[in-house]
PDB file of C-alpha atoms and ligand atoms in Angstrom:
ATOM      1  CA  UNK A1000      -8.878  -0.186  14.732  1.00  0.00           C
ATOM      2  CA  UNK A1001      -8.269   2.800  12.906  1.00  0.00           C
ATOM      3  CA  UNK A1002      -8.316   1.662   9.285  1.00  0.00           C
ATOM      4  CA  UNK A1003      -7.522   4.674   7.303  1.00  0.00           C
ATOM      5  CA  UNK A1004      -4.391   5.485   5.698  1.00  0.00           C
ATOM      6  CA  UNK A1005      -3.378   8.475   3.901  1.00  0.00           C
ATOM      7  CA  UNK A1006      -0.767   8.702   1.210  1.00  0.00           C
ATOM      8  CA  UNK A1007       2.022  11.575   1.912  1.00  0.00           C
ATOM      9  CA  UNK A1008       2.484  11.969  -1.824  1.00  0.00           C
ATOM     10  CA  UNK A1009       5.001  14.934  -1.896  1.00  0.00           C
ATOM     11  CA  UNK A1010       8.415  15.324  -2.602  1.00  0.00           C
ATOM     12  CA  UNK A1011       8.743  18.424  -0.271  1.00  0.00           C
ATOM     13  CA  UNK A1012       9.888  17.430   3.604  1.00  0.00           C
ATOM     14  CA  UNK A1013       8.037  20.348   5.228  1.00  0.00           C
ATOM     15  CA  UNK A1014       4.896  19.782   3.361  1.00  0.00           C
ATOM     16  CA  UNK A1015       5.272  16.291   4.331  1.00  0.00           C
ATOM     17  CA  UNK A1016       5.627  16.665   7.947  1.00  0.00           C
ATOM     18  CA  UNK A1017       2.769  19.303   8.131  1.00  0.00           C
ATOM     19  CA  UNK A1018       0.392  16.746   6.512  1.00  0.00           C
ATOM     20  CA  UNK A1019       1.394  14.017   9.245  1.00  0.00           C
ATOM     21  CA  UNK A1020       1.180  16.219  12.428  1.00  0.00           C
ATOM     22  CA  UNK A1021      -2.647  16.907  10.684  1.00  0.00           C
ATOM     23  CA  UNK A1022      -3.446  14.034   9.536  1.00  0.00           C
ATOM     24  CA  UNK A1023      -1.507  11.126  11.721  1.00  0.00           C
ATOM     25  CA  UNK A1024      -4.552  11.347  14.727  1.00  0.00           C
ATOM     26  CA  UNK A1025      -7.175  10.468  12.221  1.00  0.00           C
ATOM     27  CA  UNK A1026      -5.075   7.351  10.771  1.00  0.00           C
ATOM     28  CA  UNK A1027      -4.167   3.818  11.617  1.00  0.00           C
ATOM     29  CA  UNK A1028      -0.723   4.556   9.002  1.00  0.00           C
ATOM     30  CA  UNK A1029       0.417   7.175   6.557  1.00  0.00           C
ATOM     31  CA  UNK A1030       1.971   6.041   3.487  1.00  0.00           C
ATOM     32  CA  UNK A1031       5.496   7.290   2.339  1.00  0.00           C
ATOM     33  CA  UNK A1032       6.012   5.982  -0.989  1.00  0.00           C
ATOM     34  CA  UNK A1033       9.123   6.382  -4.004  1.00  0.00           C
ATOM     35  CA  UNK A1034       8.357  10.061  -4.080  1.00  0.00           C
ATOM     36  CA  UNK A1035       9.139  10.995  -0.812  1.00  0.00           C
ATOM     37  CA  UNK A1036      11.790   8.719  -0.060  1.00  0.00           C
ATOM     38  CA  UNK A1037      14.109   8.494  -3.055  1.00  0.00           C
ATOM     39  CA  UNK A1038      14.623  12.448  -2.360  1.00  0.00           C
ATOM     40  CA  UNK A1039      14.951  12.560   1.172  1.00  0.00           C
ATOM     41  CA  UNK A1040      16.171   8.658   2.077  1.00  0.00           C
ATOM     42  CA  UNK A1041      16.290   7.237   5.911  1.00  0.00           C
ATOM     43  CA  UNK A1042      16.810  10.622   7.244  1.00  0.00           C
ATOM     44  CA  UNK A1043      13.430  12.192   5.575  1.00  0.00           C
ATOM     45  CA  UNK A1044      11.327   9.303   7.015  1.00  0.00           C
ATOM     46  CA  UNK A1045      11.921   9.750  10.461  1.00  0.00           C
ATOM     47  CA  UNK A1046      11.249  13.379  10.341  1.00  0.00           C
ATOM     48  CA  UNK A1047       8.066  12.854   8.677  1.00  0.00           C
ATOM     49  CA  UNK A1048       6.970  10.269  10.616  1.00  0.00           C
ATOM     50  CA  UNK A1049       7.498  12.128  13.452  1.00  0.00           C
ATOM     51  CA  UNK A1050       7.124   8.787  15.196  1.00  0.00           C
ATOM     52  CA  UNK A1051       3.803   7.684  13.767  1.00  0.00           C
ATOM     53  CA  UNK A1052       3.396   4.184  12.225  1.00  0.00           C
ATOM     54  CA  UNK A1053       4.630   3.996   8.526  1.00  0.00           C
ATOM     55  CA  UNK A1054       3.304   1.884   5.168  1.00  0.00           C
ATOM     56  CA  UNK A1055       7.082   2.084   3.210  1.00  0.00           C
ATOM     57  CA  UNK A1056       5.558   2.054  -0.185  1.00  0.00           C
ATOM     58  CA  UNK A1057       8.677   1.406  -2.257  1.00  0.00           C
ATOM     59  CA  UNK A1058       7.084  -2.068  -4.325  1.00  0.00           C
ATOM     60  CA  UNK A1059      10.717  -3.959  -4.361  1.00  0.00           C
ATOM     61  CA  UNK A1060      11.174  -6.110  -7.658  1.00  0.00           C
ATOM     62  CA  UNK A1061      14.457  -7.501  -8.270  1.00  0.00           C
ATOM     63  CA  UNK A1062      16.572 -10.962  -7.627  1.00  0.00           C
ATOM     64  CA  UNK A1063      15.962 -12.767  -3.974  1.00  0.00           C
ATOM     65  CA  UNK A1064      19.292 -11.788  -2.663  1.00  0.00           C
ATOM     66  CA  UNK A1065      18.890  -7.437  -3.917  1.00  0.00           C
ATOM     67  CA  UNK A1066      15.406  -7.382  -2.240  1.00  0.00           C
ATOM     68  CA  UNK A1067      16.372  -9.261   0.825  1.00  0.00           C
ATOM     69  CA  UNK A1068      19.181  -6.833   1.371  1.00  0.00           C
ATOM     70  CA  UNK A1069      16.839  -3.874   0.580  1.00  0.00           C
ATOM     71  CA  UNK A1070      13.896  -5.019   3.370  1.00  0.00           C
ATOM     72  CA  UNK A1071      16.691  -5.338   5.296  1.00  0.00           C
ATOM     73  CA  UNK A1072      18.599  -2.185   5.018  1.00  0.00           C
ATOM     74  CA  UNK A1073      14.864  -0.813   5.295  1.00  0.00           C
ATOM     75  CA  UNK A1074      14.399  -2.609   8.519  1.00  0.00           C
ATOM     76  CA  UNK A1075      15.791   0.567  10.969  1.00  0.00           C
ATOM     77  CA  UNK A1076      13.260   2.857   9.917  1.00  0.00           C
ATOM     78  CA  UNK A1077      10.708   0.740  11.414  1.00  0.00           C
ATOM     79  CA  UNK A1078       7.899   0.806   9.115  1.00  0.00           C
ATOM     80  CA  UNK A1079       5.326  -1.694   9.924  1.00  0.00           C
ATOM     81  CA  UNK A1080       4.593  -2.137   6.521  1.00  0.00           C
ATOM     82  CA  UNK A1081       6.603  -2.620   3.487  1.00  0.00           C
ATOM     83  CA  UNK A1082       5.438  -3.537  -0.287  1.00  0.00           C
ATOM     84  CA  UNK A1083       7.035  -6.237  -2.644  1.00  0.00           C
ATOM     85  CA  UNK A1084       6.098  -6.662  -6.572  1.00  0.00           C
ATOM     86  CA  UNK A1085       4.895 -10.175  -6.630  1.00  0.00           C
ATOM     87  CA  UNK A1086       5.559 -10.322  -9.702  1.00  0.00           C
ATOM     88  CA  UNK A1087       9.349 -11.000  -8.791  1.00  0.00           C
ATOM     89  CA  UNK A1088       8.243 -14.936  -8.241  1.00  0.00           C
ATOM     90  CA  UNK A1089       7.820 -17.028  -4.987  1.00  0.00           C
ATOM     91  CA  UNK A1090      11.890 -16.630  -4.155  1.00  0.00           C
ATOM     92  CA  UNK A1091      11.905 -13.388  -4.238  1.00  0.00           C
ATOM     93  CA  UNK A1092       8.666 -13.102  -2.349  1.00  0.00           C
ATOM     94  CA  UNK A1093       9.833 -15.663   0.106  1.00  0.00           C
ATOM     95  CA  UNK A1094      13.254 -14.071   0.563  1.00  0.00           C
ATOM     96  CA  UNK A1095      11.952 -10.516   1.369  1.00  0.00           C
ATOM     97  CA  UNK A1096       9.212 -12.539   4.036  1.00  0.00           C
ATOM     98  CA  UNK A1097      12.394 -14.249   5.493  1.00  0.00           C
ATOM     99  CA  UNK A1098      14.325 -10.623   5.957  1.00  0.00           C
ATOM    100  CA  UNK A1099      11.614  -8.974   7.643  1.00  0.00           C
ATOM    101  CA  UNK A1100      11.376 -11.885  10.628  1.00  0.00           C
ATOM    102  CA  UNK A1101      14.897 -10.671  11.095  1.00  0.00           C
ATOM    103  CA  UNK A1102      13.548  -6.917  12.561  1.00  0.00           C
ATOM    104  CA  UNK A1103      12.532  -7.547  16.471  1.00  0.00           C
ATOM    105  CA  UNK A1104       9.592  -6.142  14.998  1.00  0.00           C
ATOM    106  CA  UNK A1105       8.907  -7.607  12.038  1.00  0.00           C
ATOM    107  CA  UNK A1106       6.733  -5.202   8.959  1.00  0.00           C
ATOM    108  CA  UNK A1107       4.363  -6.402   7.169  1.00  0.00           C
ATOM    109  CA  UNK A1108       5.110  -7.650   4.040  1.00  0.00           C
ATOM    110  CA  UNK A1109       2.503  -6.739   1.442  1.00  0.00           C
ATOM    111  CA  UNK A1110       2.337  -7.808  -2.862  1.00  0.00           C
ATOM    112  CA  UNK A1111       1.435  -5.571  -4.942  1.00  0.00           C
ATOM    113  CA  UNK A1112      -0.040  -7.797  -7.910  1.00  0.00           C
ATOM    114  CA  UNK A1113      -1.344  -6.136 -10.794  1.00  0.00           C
ATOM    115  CA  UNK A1114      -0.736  -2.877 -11.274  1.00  0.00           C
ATOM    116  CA  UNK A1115      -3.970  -1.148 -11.079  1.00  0.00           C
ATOM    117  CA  UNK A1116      -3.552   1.168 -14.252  1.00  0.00           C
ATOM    118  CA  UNK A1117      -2.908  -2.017 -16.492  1.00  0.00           C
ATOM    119  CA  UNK A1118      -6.100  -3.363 -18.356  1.00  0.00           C
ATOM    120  CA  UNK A1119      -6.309  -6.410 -20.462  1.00  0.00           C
ATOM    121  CA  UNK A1120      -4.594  -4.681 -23.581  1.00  0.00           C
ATOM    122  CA  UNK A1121      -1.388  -3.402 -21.301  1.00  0.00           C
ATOM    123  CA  UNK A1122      -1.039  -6.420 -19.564  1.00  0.00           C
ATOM    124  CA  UNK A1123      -1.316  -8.670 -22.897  1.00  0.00           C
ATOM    125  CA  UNK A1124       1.358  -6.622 -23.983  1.00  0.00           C
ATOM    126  CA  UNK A1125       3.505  -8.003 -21.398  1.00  0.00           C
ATOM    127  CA  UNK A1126       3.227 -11.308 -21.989  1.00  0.00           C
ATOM    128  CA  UNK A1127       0.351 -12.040 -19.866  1.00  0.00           C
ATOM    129  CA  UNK A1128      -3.209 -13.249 -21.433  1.00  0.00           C
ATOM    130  CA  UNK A1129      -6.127 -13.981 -19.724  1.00  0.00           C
ATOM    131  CA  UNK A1130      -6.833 -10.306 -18.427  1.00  0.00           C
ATOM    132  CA  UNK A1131      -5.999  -8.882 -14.746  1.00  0.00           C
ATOM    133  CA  UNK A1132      -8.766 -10.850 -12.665  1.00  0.00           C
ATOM    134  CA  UNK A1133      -6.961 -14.008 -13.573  1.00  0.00           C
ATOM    135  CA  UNK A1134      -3.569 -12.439 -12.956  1.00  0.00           C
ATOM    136  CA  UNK A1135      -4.585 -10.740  -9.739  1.00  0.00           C
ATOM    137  CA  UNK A1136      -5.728 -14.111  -8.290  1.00  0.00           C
ATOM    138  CA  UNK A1137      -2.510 -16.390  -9.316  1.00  0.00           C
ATOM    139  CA  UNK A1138      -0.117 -13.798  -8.172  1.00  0.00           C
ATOM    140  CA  UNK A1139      -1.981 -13.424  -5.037  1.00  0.00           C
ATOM    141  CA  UNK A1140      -1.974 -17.211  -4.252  1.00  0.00           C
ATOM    142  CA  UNK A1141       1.627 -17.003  -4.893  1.00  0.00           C
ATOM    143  CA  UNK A1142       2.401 -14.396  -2.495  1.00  0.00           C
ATOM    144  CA  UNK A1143       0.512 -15.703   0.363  1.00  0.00           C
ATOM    145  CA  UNK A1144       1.854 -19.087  -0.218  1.00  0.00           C
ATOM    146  CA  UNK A1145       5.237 -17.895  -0.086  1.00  0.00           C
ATOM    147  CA  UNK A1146       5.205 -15.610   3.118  1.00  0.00           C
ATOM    148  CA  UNK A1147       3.078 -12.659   2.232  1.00  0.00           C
ATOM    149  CA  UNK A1148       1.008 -11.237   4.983  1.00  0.00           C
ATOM    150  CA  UNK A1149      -1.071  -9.771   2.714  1.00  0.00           C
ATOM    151  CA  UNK A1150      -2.126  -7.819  -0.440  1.00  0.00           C
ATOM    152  CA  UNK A1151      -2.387  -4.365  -2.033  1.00  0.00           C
ATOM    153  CA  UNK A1152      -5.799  -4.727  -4.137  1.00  0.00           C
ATOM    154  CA  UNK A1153      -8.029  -2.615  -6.096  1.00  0.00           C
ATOM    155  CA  UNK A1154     -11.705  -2.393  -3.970  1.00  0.00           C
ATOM    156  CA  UNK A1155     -13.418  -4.701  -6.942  1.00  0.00           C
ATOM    157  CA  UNK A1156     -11.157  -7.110  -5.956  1.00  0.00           C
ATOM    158  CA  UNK A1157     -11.676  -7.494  -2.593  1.00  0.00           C
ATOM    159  CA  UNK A1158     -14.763  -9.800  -2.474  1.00  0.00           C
ATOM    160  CA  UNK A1159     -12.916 -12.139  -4.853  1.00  0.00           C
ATOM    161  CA  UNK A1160      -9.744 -12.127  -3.074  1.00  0.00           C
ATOM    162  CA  UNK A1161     -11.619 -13.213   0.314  1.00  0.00           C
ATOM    163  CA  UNK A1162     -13.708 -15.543  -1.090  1.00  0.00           C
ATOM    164  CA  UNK A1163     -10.291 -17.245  -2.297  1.00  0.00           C
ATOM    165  CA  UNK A1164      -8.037 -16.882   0.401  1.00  0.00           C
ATOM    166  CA  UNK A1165     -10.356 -15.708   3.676  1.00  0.00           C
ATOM    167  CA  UNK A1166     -10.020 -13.625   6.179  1.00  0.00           C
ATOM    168  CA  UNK A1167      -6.337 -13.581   7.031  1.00  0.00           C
ATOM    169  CA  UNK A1168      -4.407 -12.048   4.485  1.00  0.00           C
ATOM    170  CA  UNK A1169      -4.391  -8.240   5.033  1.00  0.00           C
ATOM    171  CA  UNK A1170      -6.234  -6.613   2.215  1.00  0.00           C
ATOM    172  CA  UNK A1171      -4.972  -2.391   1.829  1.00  0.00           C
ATOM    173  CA  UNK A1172      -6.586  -0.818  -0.636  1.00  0.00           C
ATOM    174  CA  UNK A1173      -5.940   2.458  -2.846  1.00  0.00           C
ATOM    175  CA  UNK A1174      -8.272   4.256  -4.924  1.00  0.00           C
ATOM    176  CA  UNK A1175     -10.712   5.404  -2.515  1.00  0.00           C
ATOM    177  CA  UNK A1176     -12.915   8.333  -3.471  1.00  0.00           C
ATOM    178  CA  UNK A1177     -15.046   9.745  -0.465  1.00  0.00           C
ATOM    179  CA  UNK A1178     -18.667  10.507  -2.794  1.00  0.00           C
ATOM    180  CA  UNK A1179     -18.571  13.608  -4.575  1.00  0.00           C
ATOM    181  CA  UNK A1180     -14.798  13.326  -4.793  1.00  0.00           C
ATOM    182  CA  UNK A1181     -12.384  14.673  -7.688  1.00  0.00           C
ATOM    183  CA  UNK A1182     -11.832  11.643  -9.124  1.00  0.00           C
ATOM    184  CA  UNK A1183      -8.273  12.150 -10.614  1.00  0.00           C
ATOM    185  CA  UNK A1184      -6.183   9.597 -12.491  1.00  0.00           C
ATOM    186  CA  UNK A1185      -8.373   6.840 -10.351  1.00  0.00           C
ATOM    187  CA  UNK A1186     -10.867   5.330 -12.836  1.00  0.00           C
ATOM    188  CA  UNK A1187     -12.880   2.361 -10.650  1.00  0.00           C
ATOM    189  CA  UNK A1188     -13.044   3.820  -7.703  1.00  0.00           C
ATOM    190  CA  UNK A1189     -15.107   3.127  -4.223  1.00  0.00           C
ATOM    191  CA  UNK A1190     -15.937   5.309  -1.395  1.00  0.00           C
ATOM    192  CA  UNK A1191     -14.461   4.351   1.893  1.00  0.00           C
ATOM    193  CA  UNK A1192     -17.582   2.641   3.882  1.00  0.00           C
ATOM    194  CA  UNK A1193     -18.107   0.677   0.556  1.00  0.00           C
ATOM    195  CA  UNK A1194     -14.599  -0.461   0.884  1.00  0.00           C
ATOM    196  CA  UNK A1195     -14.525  -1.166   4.645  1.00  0.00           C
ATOM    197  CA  UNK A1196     -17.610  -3.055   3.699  1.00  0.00           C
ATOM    198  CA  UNK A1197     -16.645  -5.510   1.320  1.00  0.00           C
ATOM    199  CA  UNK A1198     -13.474  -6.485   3.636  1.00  0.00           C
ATOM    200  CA  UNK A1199     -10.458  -3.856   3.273  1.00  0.00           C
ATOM    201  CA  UNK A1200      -8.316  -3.997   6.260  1.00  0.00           C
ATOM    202  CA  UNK A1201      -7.409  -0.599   5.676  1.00  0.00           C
ATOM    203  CA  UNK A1202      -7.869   2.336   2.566  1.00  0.00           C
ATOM    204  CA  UNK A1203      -5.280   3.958   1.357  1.00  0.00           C
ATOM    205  CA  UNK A1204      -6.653   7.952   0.450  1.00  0.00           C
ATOM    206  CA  UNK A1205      -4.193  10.531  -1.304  1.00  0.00           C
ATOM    207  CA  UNK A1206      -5.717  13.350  -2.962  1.00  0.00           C
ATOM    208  CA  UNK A1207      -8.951  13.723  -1.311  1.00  0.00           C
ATOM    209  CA  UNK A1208      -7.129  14.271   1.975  1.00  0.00           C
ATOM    210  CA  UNK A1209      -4.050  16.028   0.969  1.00  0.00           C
ATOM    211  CA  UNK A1210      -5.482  18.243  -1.538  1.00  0.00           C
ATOM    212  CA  UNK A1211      -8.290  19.332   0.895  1.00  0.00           C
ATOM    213  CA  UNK A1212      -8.028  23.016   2.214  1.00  0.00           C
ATOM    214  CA  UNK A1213      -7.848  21.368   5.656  1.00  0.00           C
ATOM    215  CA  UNK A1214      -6.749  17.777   5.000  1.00  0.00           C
ATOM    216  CA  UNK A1215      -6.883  17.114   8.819  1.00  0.00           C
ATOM    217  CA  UNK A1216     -10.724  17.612   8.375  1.00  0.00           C
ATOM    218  CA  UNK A1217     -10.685  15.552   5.678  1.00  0.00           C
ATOM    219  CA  UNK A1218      -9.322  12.739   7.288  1.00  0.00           C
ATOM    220  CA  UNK A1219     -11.535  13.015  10.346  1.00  0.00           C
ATOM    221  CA  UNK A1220     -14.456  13.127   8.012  1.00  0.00           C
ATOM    222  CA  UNK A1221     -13.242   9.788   6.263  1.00  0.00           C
ATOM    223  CA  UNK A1222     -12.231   8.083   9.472  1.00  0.00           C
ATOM    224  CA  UNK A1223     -15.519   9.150  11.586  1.00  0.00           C
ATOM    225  CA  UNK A1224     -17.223   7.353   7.551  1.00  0.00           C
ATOM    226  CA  UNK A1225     -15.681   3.752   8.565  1.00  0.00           C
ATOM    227  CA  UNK A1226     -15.310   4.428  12.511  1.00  0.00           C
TER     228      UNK A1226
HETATM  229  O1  C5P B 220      -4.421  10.373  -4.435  1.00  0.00           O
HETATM  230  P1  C5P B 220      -4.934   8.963  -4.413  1.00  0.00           P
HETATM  231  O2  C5P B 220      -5.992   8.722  -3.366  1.00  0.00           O
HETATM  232  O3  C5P B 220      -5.347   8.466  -5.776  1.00  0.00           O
HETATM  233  O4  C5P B 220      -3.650   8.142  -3.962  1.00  0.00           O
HETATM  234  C1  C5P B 220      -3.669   6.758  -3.895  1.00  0.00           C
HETATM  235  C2  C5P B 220      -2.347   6.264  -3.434  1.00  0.00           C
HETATM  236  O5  C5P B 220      -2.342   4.853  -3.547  1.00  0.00           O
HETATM  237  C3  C5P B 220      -1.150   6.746  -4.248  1.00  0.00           C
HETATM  238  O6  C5P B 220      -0.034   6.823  -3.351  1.00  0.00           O
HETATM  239  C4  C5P B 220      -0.954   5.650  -5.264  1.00  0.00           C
HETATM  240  O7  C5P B 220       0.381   5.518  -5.665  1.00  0.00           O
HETATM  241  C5  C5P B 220      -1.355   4.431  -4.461  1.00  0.00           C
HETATM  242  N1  C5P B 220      -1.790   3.302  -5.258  1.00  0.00           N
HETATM  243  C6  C5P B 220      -2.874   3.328  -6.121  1.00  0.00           C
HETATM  244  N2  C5P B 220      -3.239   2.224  -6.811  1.00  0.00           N
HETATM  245  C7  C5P B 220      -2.559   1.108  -6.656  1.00  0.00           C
HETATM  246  C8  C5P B 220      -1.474   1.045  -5.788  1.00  0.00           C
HETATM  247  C9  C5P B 220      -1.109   2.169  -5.093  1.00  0.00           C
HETATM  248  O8  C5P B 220      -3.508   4.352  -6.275  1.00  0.00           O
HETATM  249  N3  C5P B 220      -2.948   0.028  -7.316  1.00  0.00           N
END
C-alpha cells in the first residue's frame, strides 16, 4: 500500500500537472485542495490528475442539504477521497456520507475536526472550552458515528484516536516533516516513519516534496522511508 500523499498546493495548472506526472508513481494519492480547485474547477482536476487517484481537499461546512448537493456535484470527478468539517454536526456529516454511496464508486468521506492551527486560546474563543484534545475526540466520535470513514488528524493524535475508535477509521495525516526538514508554518510536526508508526493510514507531505529541486526524488525518498 503506498501510503504517501503529496499536497499539489499551487494555483498554477501547469505547475500542477508537472508535479503529478513526478510525483504520482511515488504516491498512493495527491491532494488537490481550495487552491487549486476554486481557480481552475472540474476542468483543472482532470488535467492534473492526469488520471491518478485524487484526495478533493475542499473541507465542506454548511447545512445537510448544500453539502449533500456539493459531494454530489463533486461525485464526476472521481476523487476517492473527499473532506467534510465535522464541525457541521451529525446531519450534515450523515448527509454528505449518504451522497457519496450514490457514486458507483463511492469516495471516502473524511472529518476534518479541529483545525490544526487552533490552540486552546483560539478555540476558547469560539465557544469551545476544554482545549483541542477534548474537541478532537468528541468531534471524531461524532463523525464516525454518523458515516465517516475516517479522519484528518494531527500525528499526536493518532495514538489517541486508535486507542478510542481502533483500527478502522482511516487516519490521513498532514504535517509531516521528513528530519532535517524546513519546518514552515507546521509547528508539531513528525517525520513520516514516526507517523506510519503510530498508525497513519496515509501522510499527507506539501512543502518538503514540492519545494524540493526534484520533488519526484523527494517523494521516492519519503515513500522508500515508510515502504
Ligand atoms: O506543505 P505542508 O507539508 O505543510 O502541507 C500540508 C498540507 O496538509 C497542506 O495542503 C495543508 O493545507 C494540509 N493540512 C495541514 N494541517 C491540517 C489539515 C490539512 O497541514 N490540519
Amino acid at each position: 500500500m503506498k501510503r504517501l500523499i503529496t499536497a499539489i498546493d499551487t494555483p498554477e495548472l501547469d505547475r500542477a500537472q508537472a508535479l503529478v506526472r513526478g510525483v504520482a508513481p511515488h504516491c498512493g494519492l495527491v491532494k488537490l485542495g481550495l487552491e487549486f480547485f476554486l481557480r481552475h474547477g472540474p476542468a483543472g482536476f482532470a488535467a492534473a490528475a492526469q488520471g491518478n487517484p485524487v484526495f478533493l481537499d475542499l473541507k465542506l461546512h454548511d447545512i445537510p442539504n448544500t453539502v449533500a448537493g456539493a459531494v454530489r456535484s463533486l461525485l464526476p470527478l472521481g476523487a476517492e477521497m473527499l473532506t467534510i468539517h465535522a464541525g457541521g454536526g451529525a446531519q450534515m456529516i450523515a448527509a454528505a456520507a449518504k451522497a457519496a454511496a450514490e457514486a458507483p464508486k463511492r469516495p471516502k468521506i473524511l472529518a476534518v475536526t479541529v483545525l490544526t492551527s487552533l490552540d486552546a486560546a483560539a478555540l476558547a474563543e469560539t465557544g469551545v472550552a476544554g482545549g483541542p484534545a477534548q474537541q478532537v475526540l468528541r468531534l471524531a466520535r461524532l463523525a464516525l458515528e454518523n458515516g465517516a470513514d475516517g479522519l484528518v488528524c494531527s500525528a499526536h493524535e493518532i495514538s489517541r484516536l486508535r486507542d478510542a475508535f481502533g483500527a478502522k477509521p482511516v487516519l490521513v495525516v498532514p504535517g509531516i516533516r521528513p528530519a532535517g526538514a524546513a519546518l514552515g508554518d507546521q509547528a508539531r510536526v513528525m517525520t513520516p516513519e514516526e507517523a506510519v508508526a503510530a498508525g497513519a493510514d496515509y501522510i499527507v507531505v506539501g512543502r518538503p516534496i514540492t519545494g524540493a529541486a526534484d520533488p519526484a526524488a523527494a517523494a521516492a525518498a519519503i515513500a522508500a522511508s515508510i515502504a
